[in-house]
Coordinates of C-alpha atoms and ligand atoms in Angstrom, one line a residue:
Chain A
M93 CA 116.5 106.0 111.5
S94 CA 119.8 104.3 110.6
D95 CA 121.4 104.9 107.2
D96 CA 120.8 101.4 106.0
A97 CA 117.1 101.2 107.0
P98 CA 115.2 99.9 104.0
T99 CA 113.5 102.6 101.9
R100 CA 111.6 100.1 99.7
F101 CA 108.6 98.0 100.6
A102 CA 109.3 94.4 99.8
P103 CA 105.9 93.0 98.8
P104 CA 104.6 89.5 99.6
T105 CA 104.8 87.2 96.6
S106 CA 101.7 85.6 95.1
P107 CA 101.9 82.2 93.5
A108 CA 101.3 83.6 90.1
G109 CA 104.0 86.3 90.5
A110 CA 106.7 83.9 91.9
P111 CA 108.6 83.4 88.7
F112 CA 108.9 87.1 88.2
W113 CA 110.3 87.6 91.7
E114 CA 112.7 84.6 91.4
A115 CA 114.2 86.1 88.1
S116 CA 114.5 89.5 89.8
R117 CA 117.1 88.0 92.2
E118 CA 119.4 87.9 89.1
R119 CA 118.1 91.2 87.7
R120 CA 116.4 89.4 84.9
L121 CA 113.1 90.7 83.6
V122 CA 110.6 88.0 82.5
L123 CA 107.0 88.4 81.5
P124 CA 104.1 86.0 81.4
W125 CA 102.9 85.0 77.9
C126 CA 99.8 82.9 77.3
D127 CA 100.3 79.5 75.7
G128 CA 96.8 79.6 74.3
C129 CA 96.6 83.0 72.5
A130 CA 100.3 83.9 72.5
R131 CA 99.8 87.3 74.1
P132 CA 101.5 88.8 77.1
H133 CA 99.7 90.1 80.2
W134 CA 100.4 92.0 83.3
Y135 CA 100.0 91.6 86.2
P136 CA 100.8 87.9 86.5
R137 CA 97.7 85.7 86.9
E138 CA 96.9 82.0 87.1
V139 CA 95.0 82.4 83.8
C140 CA 95.3 84.6 80.7
P141 CA 93.0 87.6 81.0
H142 CA 92.5 87.6 77.2
C143 CA 91.3 83.9 76.8
L144 CA 91.3 82.3 80.3
A145 CA 93.8 79.7 79.2
P146 CA 95.5 78.3 82.3
D147 CA 99.0 77.8 80.8
V148 CA 101.5 80.6 81.0
S149 CA 105.1 80.6 79.8
W150 CA 107.7 83.2 81.0
R151 CA 109.7 84.9 78.4
P152 CA 112.6 87.3 78.8
S153 CA 112.0 91.0 78.0
D154 CA 114.6 93.6 77.1
G155 CA 112.9 96.0 79.5
R156 CA 112.5 98.9 77.1
G157 CA 109.4 101.0 76.9
T158 CA 107.7 104.4 76.9
I159 CA 106.3 106.5 79.8
Y160 CA 102.5 106.5 79.5
A161 CA 101.7 108.6 82.5
A162 CA 103.7 110.2 85.3
S163 CA 103.1 111.9 88.7
V164 CA 105.7 113.3 91.1
M165 CA 105.0 112.6 94.8
P166 CA 106.0 115.6 97.0
K167 CA 105.2 113.5 100.1
P168 CA 105.9 109.8 100.7
A169 CA 103.0 107.3 100.4
M170 CA 104.6 105.4 103.3
P171 CA 107.0 106.6 106.0
M172 CA 109.9 104.3 104.9
M173 CA 110.1 106.2 101.6
A174 CA 110.4 109.6 103.2
S175 CA 114.1 110.0 102.2
L176 CA 113.2 109.4 98.5
V177 CA 110.9 112.4 98.0
P178 CA 110.3 113.9 95.6
Y179 CA 110.0 110.7 93.5
V180 CA 108.1 110.0 90.3
V181 CA 105.5 107.2 89.9
V182 CA 105.0 106.2 86.3
L183 CA 103.0 103.8 84.1
V184 CA 105.3 102.3 81.5
D185 CA 104.2 100.8 78.3
L186 CA 106.8 98.1 77.6
D187 CA 107.6 97.4 74.0
D188 CA 106.5 93.8 74.7
G189 CA 102.9 95.1 74.9
V190 CA 102.1 95.3 78.6
R191 CA 101.7 98.3 80.9
L192 CA 103.0 98.4 84.5
M193 CA 103.5 100.8 87.4
S194 CA 107.0 101.7 88.5
N195 CA 109.4 104.5 89.3
V196 CA 112.0 106.3 87.2
I197 CA 115.3 106.7 89.1
G198 CA 118.5 108.6 88.4
C199 CA 117.0 111.8 87.0
E200 CA 115.1 114.9 88.1
P201 CA 111.7 113.5 88.8
R202 CA 109.9 116.0 86.6
A203 CA 112.2 114.9 83.7
A204 CA 110.4 111.6 83.6
S205 CA 107.5 112.9 81.5
V206 CA 104.9 111.3 79.3
G207 CA 106.4 110.0 76.1
R208 CA 110.0 109.6 77.3
R209 CA 111.8 106.3 76.5
V210 CA 112.9 104.2 79.5
R211 CA 114.9 101.0 80.2
A212 CA 114.7 98.6 83.1
A213 CA 116.8 99.0 86.2
W214 CA 116.7 97.2 89.5
E215 CA 116.6 98.3 93.1
P216 CA 117.6 95.7 95.7
L217 CA 115.1 94.6 98.3
E218 CA 116.3 93.4 101.7
D219 CA 115.4 89.8 100.9
G220 CA 117.6 89.4 97.8
R221 CA 114.8 90.1 95.3
H222 CA 114.8 93.3 93.2
L223 CA 112.2 95.9 92.4
L224 CA 111.7 96.6 88.7
V225 CA 112.3 100.3 88.2
F226 CA 113.4 102.3 85.1
E227 CA 115.9 104.9 83.9
L228 CA 115.6 107.4 81.1
D229 CA 116.8 105.9 77.8
D230 CA 116.6 108.8 75.3
Chain B
M297 CA 58.8 102.0 72.1
T298 CA 59.4 103.5 75.5
D299 CA 62.1 101.8 77.5
P300 CA 60.6 99.4 80.1
F301 CA 62.7 101.0 82.8
R302 CA 62.0 104.6 81.9
G303 CA 59.9 106.5 84.5
R304 CA 58.7 103.4 86.4
A305 CA 60.4 104.4 89.7
A306 CA 60.7 107.7 91.4
I307 CA 62.8 109.2 94.2
V308 CA 60.3 110.4 96.7
G309 CA 62.4 111.2 99.8
V310 CA 65.9 112.5 100.4
A311 CA 68.0 113.6 103.4
D312 CA 71.7 114.5 103.9
A313 CA 73.8 115.8 106.7
A314 CA 77.1 117.8 106.5
S315 CA 78.6 120.6 108.5
P316 CA 80.9 123.6 107.8
T317 CA 83.0 122.2 110.6
G318 CA 83.4 119.0 108.6
E319 CA 82.3 117.0 111.6
L320 CA 79.0 115.3 112.6
V321 CA 78.1 113.9 116.0
G322 CA 77.1 110.2 116.3
T323 CA 78.1 106.8 115.1
T324 CA 77.7 106.0 111.4
R325 CA 74.8 103.6 112.2
A326 CA 73.0 106.3 114.2
L327 CA 73.6 108.8 111.4
E328 CA 72.3 106.3 108.8
A329 CA 69.2 105.7 110.9
A330 CA 68.6 109.4 111.3
M331 CA 68.9 109.9 107.5
V332 CA 66.5 107.1 106.8
R333 CA 64.0 108.5 109.3
E334 CA 64.3 112.0 107.7
A335 CA 64.1 110.7 104.1
L336 CA 61.0 108.6 104.9
A337 CA 59.4 111.6 106.6
D338 CA 60.3 113.7 103.6
A339 CA 58.4 111.2 101.4
G340 CA 55.5 110.8 103.8
L341 CA 56.3 107.1 104.2
A342 CA 56.8 104.9 107.3
L343 CA 59.5 102.4 108.2
T344 CA 56.9 99.6 107.8
D345 CA 56.4 100.6 104.1
V346 CA 60.1 99.7 103.4
D347 CA 60.5 96.3 101.6
G348 CA 63.8 97.0 99.7
V349 CA 67.2 97.5 101.5
F350 CA 70.2 98.8 99.5
A351 CA 73.5 99.4 101.4
G352 CA 76.8 99.3 99.8
T353 CA 78.7 100.3 103.0
G354 CA 78.2 100.5 106.7
G355 CA 78.4 96.9 107.8
T356 CA 81.4 94.8 108.6
F357 CA 80.7 92.3 105.8
M358 CA 77.1 91.8 104.8
H359 CA 76.1 95.4 104.5
S360 CA 72.4 95.2 103.7
M361 CA 71.7 92.5 106.2
E362 CA 73.4 94.4 109.0
L363 CA 71.6 97.6 108.1
A364 CA 68.2 95.9 107.8
E365 CA 68.7 94.2 111.2
Y366 CA 69.6 97.5 112.9
L367 CA 66.6 99.3 111.4
G368 CA 64.2 96.4 112.0
I369 CA 63.3 95.7 108.3
Q370 CA 62.6 92.3 106.7
P371 CA 63.0 93.2 103.0
R372 CA 61.8 91.4 99.8
W373 CA 64.8 92.8 97.9
T374 CA 68.4 93.1 99.3
D375 CA 71.5 94.6 97.7
S376 CA 75.0 95.1 99.1
T377 CA 76.8 96.1 95.9
Q378 CA 80.0 98.0 96.5
T379 CA 81.7 100.0 93.7
G380 CA 83.3 102.7 95.7
G381 CA 81.9 106.2 95.4
S382 CA 79.5 105.3 92.5
S383 CA 77.8 102.6 94.8
F384 CA 74.8 104.8 95.4
E385 CA 74.1 105.4 91.7
V386 CA 74.4 101.7 91.2
L387 CA 72.1 101.0 94.1
C388 CA 69.6 103.6 92.7
E389 CA 69.7 101.8 89.3
H390 CA 69.1 98.4 91.1
A391 CA 66.3 99.8 93.2
A392 CA 64.6 101.4 90.2
A393 CA 64.9 98.1 88.3
A394 CA 63.5 96.1 91.3
I395 CA 60.6 98.5 91.6
A396 CA 59.9 98.4 87.9
L397 CA 59.7 94.6 88.1
G398 CA 57.4 94.8 91.1
R399 CA 59.9 92.9 93.3
C400 CA 59.8 95.6 95.9
E401 CA 57.8 98.8 96.3
V402 CA 59.6 101.1 98.8
A403 CA 63.4 101.1 98.7
I404 CA 65.9 102.8 100.9
I405 CA 69.5 103.6 100.1
T406 CA 71.7 105.1 102.9
Y407 CA 75.3 106.0 103.7
A408 CA 77.2 107.6 106.5
A409 CA 80.9 107.9 107.2
T410 CA 82.8 110.0 109.8
P411 CA 86.5 109.9 108.6
R412 CA 87.2 113.4 109.9
S413 CA 86.1 112.9 113.5
S414 CA 87.4 109.3 113.4
F415 CA 90.9 110.5 112.4
K416 CA 90.8 113.1 115.2
R417 CA 90.1 110.4 117.7
G418 CA 93.1 108.5 116.5
G419 CA 91.3 106.1 114.2
P420 CA 92.3 105.2 110.7
G421 CA 90.3 107.9 108.9
F422 CA 89.7 107.0 105.3
G423 CA 91.6 104.3 103.4
G424 CA 91.8 100.7 102.4
G425 CA 94.7 99.7 104.7
A426 CA 92.5 97.6 107.0
Q427 CA 91.0 95.6 104.2
R428 CA 94.5 95.0 102.7
A429 CA 95.8 93.8 106.0
A430 CA 92.9 91.4 106.4
A431 CA 93.5 90.0 103.0
L432 CA 97.2 89.4 103.7
A433 CA 96.3 87.8 107.1
A434 CA 94.1 85.4 105.2
G435 CA 97.0 84.4 102.9
V436 CA 95.8 86.3 99.9
V437 CA 98.1 88.8 98.2
P438 CA 96.0 91.5 96.7
P439 CA 97.4 92.5 93.3
M440 CA 97.6 96.1 94.4
V441 CA 99.9 95.2 97.3
E442 CA 102.3 93.2 95.0
W443 CA 102.3 95.4 91.9
E444 CA 101.5 98.9 92.9
L445 CA 102.2 99.5 96.6
P446 CA 106.0 99.2 96.3
F447 CA 106.2 102.2 94.0
G448 CA 104.8 104.6 96.6
M449 CA 101.9 106.2 94.7
R450 CA 99.8 108.3 97.1
T451 CA 96.3 106.9 97.1
P452 CA 93.9 107.9 95.8
M453 CA 95.2 111.3 94.5
G454 CA 98.2 109.7 92.7
A455 CA 96.0 107.6 90.5
Y456 CA 94.0 110.6 89.4
A457 CA 97.2 112.6 88.9
L458 CA 98.4 109.9 86.5
A459 CA 95.2 110.3 84.5
A460 CA 95.6 114.1 84.5
S461 CA 99.2 113.8 83.3
R462 CA 98.1 111.7 80.4
H463 CA 95.2 114.0 79.4
M464 CA 97.5 117.0 79.5
A465 CA 100.1 115.3 77.3
Q466 CA 97.7 113.8 74.9
Y467 CA 95.3 116.8 74.5
G468 CA 97.2 119.8 75.7
T469 CA 94.9 120.3 78.7
T470 CA 96.3 122.9 81.1
S471 CA 96.5 123.3 84.9
E472 CA 94.6 126.5 84.5
Q473 CA 91.7 124.7 82.8
L474 CA 91.6 122.1 85.5
A475 CA 91.8 124.7 88.2
Q476 CA 88.7 126.5 86.7
I477 CA 86.6 123.5 87.7
A478 CA 87.5 124.0 91.4
V479 CA 86.8 127.7 91.0
S480 CA 83.4 127.2 89.4
T481 CA 82.5 124.6 92.1
R482 CA 83.5 127.0 94.9
R483 CA 81.1 129.6 93.4
W484 CA 78.3 127.2 94.2
A485 CA 79.6 126.3 97.6
A486 CA 79.5 130.0 98.5
R487 CA 75.7 129.7 98.1
N488 CA 75.5 126.7 100.4
P489 CA 75.5 127.5 104.1
R490 CA 76.3 123.9 105.0
A491 CA 79.4 123.7 102.8
R492 CA 82.8 123.1 104.4
L493 CA 84.5 125.7 102.2
Q494 CA 82.5 128.8 101.2
E495 CA 85.1 131.4 100.4
L496 CA 85.5 132.2 96.7
I497 CA 88.9 131.2 95.2
T498 CA 90.8 132.1 92.0
I499 CA 92.7 130.1 89.5
D500 CA 95.9 131.6 90.8
E501 CA 95.1 130.4 94.3
V502 CA 94.4 126.9 93.1
L503 CA 97.7 126.8 91.3
A504 CA 99.5 128.3 94.3
S505 CA 98.2 125.5 96.6
P506 CA 100.8 122.8 97.1
Y507 CA 100.9 119.7 94.9
E508 CA 99.4 116.6 96.3
A509 CA 100.7 114.6 93.3
T510 CA 101.7 116.4 90.2
P511 CA 99.9 117.8 88.3
L512 CA 97.1 118.0 90.9
H513 CA 97.1 120.7 93.5
K514 CA 95.6 120.6 97.0
L515 CA 92.6 122.7 95.9
E516 CA 91.9 120.3 93.1
C517 CA 91.4 117.5 95.6
C518 CA 88.2 116.6 97.5
L519 CA 87.6 117.2 101.1
V520 CA 87.8 114.6 103.9
T521 CA 84.7 115.3 106.0
D522 CA 81.9 113.5 107.9
G523 CA 78.7 113.1 106.0
A524 CA 75.5 111.1 105.7
G525 CA 72.6 110.7 103.4
A526 CA 69.6 108.7 102.4
V527 CA 67.3 108.3 99.4
V528 CA 63.8 106.7 99.2
L529 CA 62.4 105.3 96.0
T530 CA 59.0 103.9 95.1
S531 CA 56.9 103.2 92.1
A532 CA 55.9 106.1 89.9
E533 CA 52.2 105.3 90.6
R534 CA 52.5 105.3 94.4
A535 CA 54.8 108.4 94.1
R536 CA 51.8 110.5 92.9
D537 CA 50.1 110.4 96.3
L538 CA 53.1 111.2 98.4
A539 CA 54.3 114.3 100.2
R540 CA 56.7 115.7 97.6
P541 CA 56.7 116.1 93.8
P542 CA 58.2 112.8 92.5
V543 CA 61.5 112.8 90.7
L544 CA 61.4 110.1 88.1
V545 CA 64.2 107.8 87.3
L546 CA 64.3 108.1 83.5
G547 CA 67.5 106.1 82.8
A548 CA 70.4 104.4 84.4
G549 CA 73.7 102.8 83.3
T550 CA 76.7 101.3 85.0
S551 CA 80.1 100.0 84.0
H552 CA 83.6 99.5 85.2
T553 CA 86.9 99.2 83.4
H554 CA 89.4 98.1 86.1
S555 CA 90.1 98.1 89.9
M556 CA 93.6 99.4 90.1
I557 CA 94.9 102.3 88.1
S558 CA 97.7 100.4 86.3
Q559 CA 95.0 98.2 84.8
M560 CA 92.9 101.1 83.3
P561 CA 92.9 100.5 79.5
D562 CA 93.0 104.2 78.6
L563 CA 93.6 106.8 81.3
T564 CA 91.7 109.4 79.3
V565 CA 88.5 107.3 78.9
T566 CA 86.3 106.2 81.8
A567 CA 83.4 103.7 81.9
G568 CA 81.2 106.8 81.6
T569 CA 81.4 106.2 77.8
V570 CA 79.3 103.1 78.5
S571 CA 77.1 104.1 81.5
G572 CA 76.3 107.6 80.1
P573 CA 75.0 106.7 76.7
A574 CA 73.0 103.7 78.2
A575 CA 71.3 106.0 80.7
F576 CA 70.6 108.7 78.1
A577 CA 69.2 106.1 75.6
Q578 CA 66.7 104.8 78.2
A579 CA 65.7 108.3 79.1
G580 CA 65.2 109.1 75.4
I581 CA 67.2 112.4 75.8
G582 CA 70.7 113.6 75.2
P583 CA 73.3 115.7 77.0
D584 CA 71.8 118.9 75.5
D585 CA 68.6 118.3 77.4
V586 CA 70.4 118.3 80.9
D587 CA 69.5 121.3 83.0
V588 CA 71.7 120.4 86.0
L589 CA 74.6 118.0 86.3
E590 CA 75.8 116.5 89.6
T591 CA 79.0 114.7 88.7
Y592 CA 81.5 113.1 91.0
D593 CA 84.3 115.5 91.8
S594 CA 86.8 113.6 93.8
F595 CA 89.4 115.6 91.8
T596 CA 89.1 118.2 89.0
I597 CA 90.2 115.6 86.5
T598 CA 87.3 113.4 87.5
V599 CA 84.9 116.1 86.3
L600 CA 86.8 116.8 83.1
L601 CA 86.8 113.2 82.0
A602 CA 83.0 112.8 82.9
L603 CA 82.1 115.9 80.8
E604 CA 83.8 114.3 77.8
D605 CA 82.6 110.7 78.4
L606 CA 79.0 111.7 78.9
G607 CA 79.1 113.7 75.7
F608 CA 78.9 117.3 76.9
C609 CA 81.9 117.9 74.8
P610 CA 84.1 115.9 72.4
K611 CA 86.9 113.7 73.8
G612 CA 89.9 115.9 74.5
D613 CA 88.0 119.2 74.5
G614 CA 87.2 119.1 78.2
G615 CA 89.8 121.7 79.1
A616 CA 88.5 124.3 76.6
F617 CA 85.0 123.4 77.5
V618 CA 85.3 124.3 81.2
A619 CA 87.5 127.4 80.7
D620 CA 84.6 129.9 80.4
D621 CA 83.0 128.8 83.6
P622 CA 80.0 126.9 82.1
L623 CA 79.8 124.8 85.3
G624 CA 79.3 127.8 87.7
P625 CA 76.1 129.7 88.7
G626 CA 74.6 131.2 85.5
G627 CA 76.6 128.9 83.3
S628 CA 75.3 126.8 80.4
L629 CA 75.8 123.6 82.3
P630 CA 75.3 124.2 86.1
A631 CA 77.3 121.4 87.9
N632 CA 77.8 120.3 91.4
T633 CA 75.4 123.0 92.7
N634 CA 75.9 122.1 96.4
G635 CA 79.6 122.7 96.2
G636 CA 80.5 119.2 95.4
G637 CA 83.1 116.9 97.0
L638 CA 85.6 119.7 96.4
A639 CA 83.8 122.2 98.8
Y640 CA 80.6 120.8 100.3
T641 CA 81.4 117.4 101.8
H642 CA 83.3 114.2 100.9
P643 CA 83.2 111.4 103.5
G644 CA 85.0 108.9 101.2
M645 CA 82.1 107.8 99.0
Y646 CA 80.3 110.8 97.7
G647 CA 77.6 109.3 95.4
I648 CA 74.6 109.7 97.7
F649 CA 75.0 113.5 97.8
L650 CA 74.8 113.6 93.9
L651 CA 71.4 112.0 94.1
V652 CA 70.2 114.2 97.0
E653 CA 71.2 117.4 95.3
A654 CA 69.8 116.4 91.9
V655 CA 66.4 115.7 93.5
R656 CA 66.4 119.0 95.4
Q657 CA 67.2 120.9 92.2
L658 CA 64.3 119.2 90.4
R659 CA 62.0 120.0 93.2
G660 CA 63.0 123.6 93.2
E661 CA 64.1 123.5 96.9
C662 CA 67.7 124.9 96.5
G663 CA 67.2 128.6 97.4
D664 CA 70.2 130.8 96.4
R665 CA 71.7 128.0 94.4
Q666 CA 68.5 126.9 92.6
V667 CA 68.9 126.4 88.8
P668 CA 65.7 128.1 87.5
G669 CA 63.2 125.7 85.9
A670 CA 65.4 122.6 86.2
E671 CA 63.5 119.6 84.7
V672 CA 66.2 117.1 83.9
A673 CA 69.2 116.3 86.1
V674 CA 72.0 113.8 85.8
A675 CA 73.8 112.2 88.8
H676 CA 77.0 110.6 87.7
G677 CA 79.0 108.6 90.2
C678 CA 82.6 107.5 89.8
G679 CA 84.2 105.0 92.2
G680 CA 87.5 103.4 92.9
V681 CA 90.3 105.1 90.9
L682 CA 88.3 106.2 87.9
S683 CA 87.3 102.5 87.9
S684 CA 83.5 102.4 88.0
T685 CA 80.8 104.8 86.8
S686 CA 77.1 104.9 87.2
T687 CA 74.9 107.4 85.5
I688 CA 71.3 108.2 86.7
V689 CA 69.0 110.5 84.6
L690 CA 66.3 112.1 86.6
G691 CA 63.3 114.2 85.6
T692 CA 60.3 116.0 87.0
E693 CA 56.7 115.0 86.4
A694 CA 56.8 117.1 83.2
T695 CA 59.3 114.6 81.7
R696 CA 57.1 111.6 82.3
Ligands
ZN954 ZN1 95.4 83.8 76.2

């Protein structure tokens, strides 16, 4: 494998998720908020999962949150991530009020434990989009 | 007033297949047919009696239609519900309801999978990769592919590991406590000559086994084996005249909270908090009345959460509850008496084996691993990634 082979899976983009991925090109975090009940949701959907309203507005987020759950992978889930092990998979509760899956980078994986504060970071994907990951923030 | 569901249907025939080698010979369809034949013979019924077909797996698309065609059955009731490992408890609930309504009289549920021998032959083994690829080819982006797959969580163990991490942080549950569940289960497996793993293990050995995804160790994770099973149900009236003592379906409940783990509302609370109380309410009994518990053990944490959610101990107390080996032979709550998915067999969807073992315990057929005088058993399935649960309360004729 060459040194610059991608280590990150660049996922296909759903229509509902497109605004998130477009903003990720500029490392901007935006979240879907329902125009009907004024609540955020994650993952992006064509309708609000709280009230089924079909109108969603995208609002910026400061990307801060708290680790809700964490697990270190001693083996890669896919071969392209082999050079990254061990790495930590987390669920992050954003202060905005949604929970999402991600990784915490830039620290010992075991340091990214439940309750730690984190802030958004971005890992480049080969197509110019970025993957939303996190760094410790406390 | 007695619940209209309670005791109206009975499990009258069971069969299952597993091997200490982990492998079975034959295609999944041939194994399913053999299981149906065995379970019908066990009941003293014939293929021509069957008018309800319940198959959550096994076909390429329309599971119950493909199974019924293969077996030569034209049913009056058909059901292809798929909720992962809990499918067979869900199908048992549906079959009992259909029988209680008189919409069918003799129902079969069956399952076979051969991930171990398939993998050895170079096949895909167990996993959802093929379905994901098919969805993508059809132009649909499954949410899991877009919002979870990029982060490299090993599936399914990573999802359960996240739940374990949360339970430990929130309630102080320890790795030693979780390991005790694997130790207790292995004590049962040592009494089952068909179990894949029959050697006794210690907590230290569990903790010394490598992590699959922290905090879960290899010996806290279920097997990957070939396996097959079948269950036959009929009305409680007809059951009286059949070959074996009937095992009555006293109550059933089902729920699900999410499909992918990042959408689970609370990683320490499963849908068992809905399915369990519903099943117990119909049965008119509570957790204290349960003589034997067959509960899905894909991972140690799966058992711990079920114990809390079904009411065997308060939420958060699961670690302390399991520590003194109540789940093992001679314990206060004998559980997973065949050795479970951790040590008996786990072909990917384990739910049928919960029902088969519960029935055999209530019939008193379990030999060295028999729980003396068992009259009430619970089979509690869990599917997906802690996503779906289905709880079946079963009882002997004495509980009618
Ligand atoms: Zn809304």
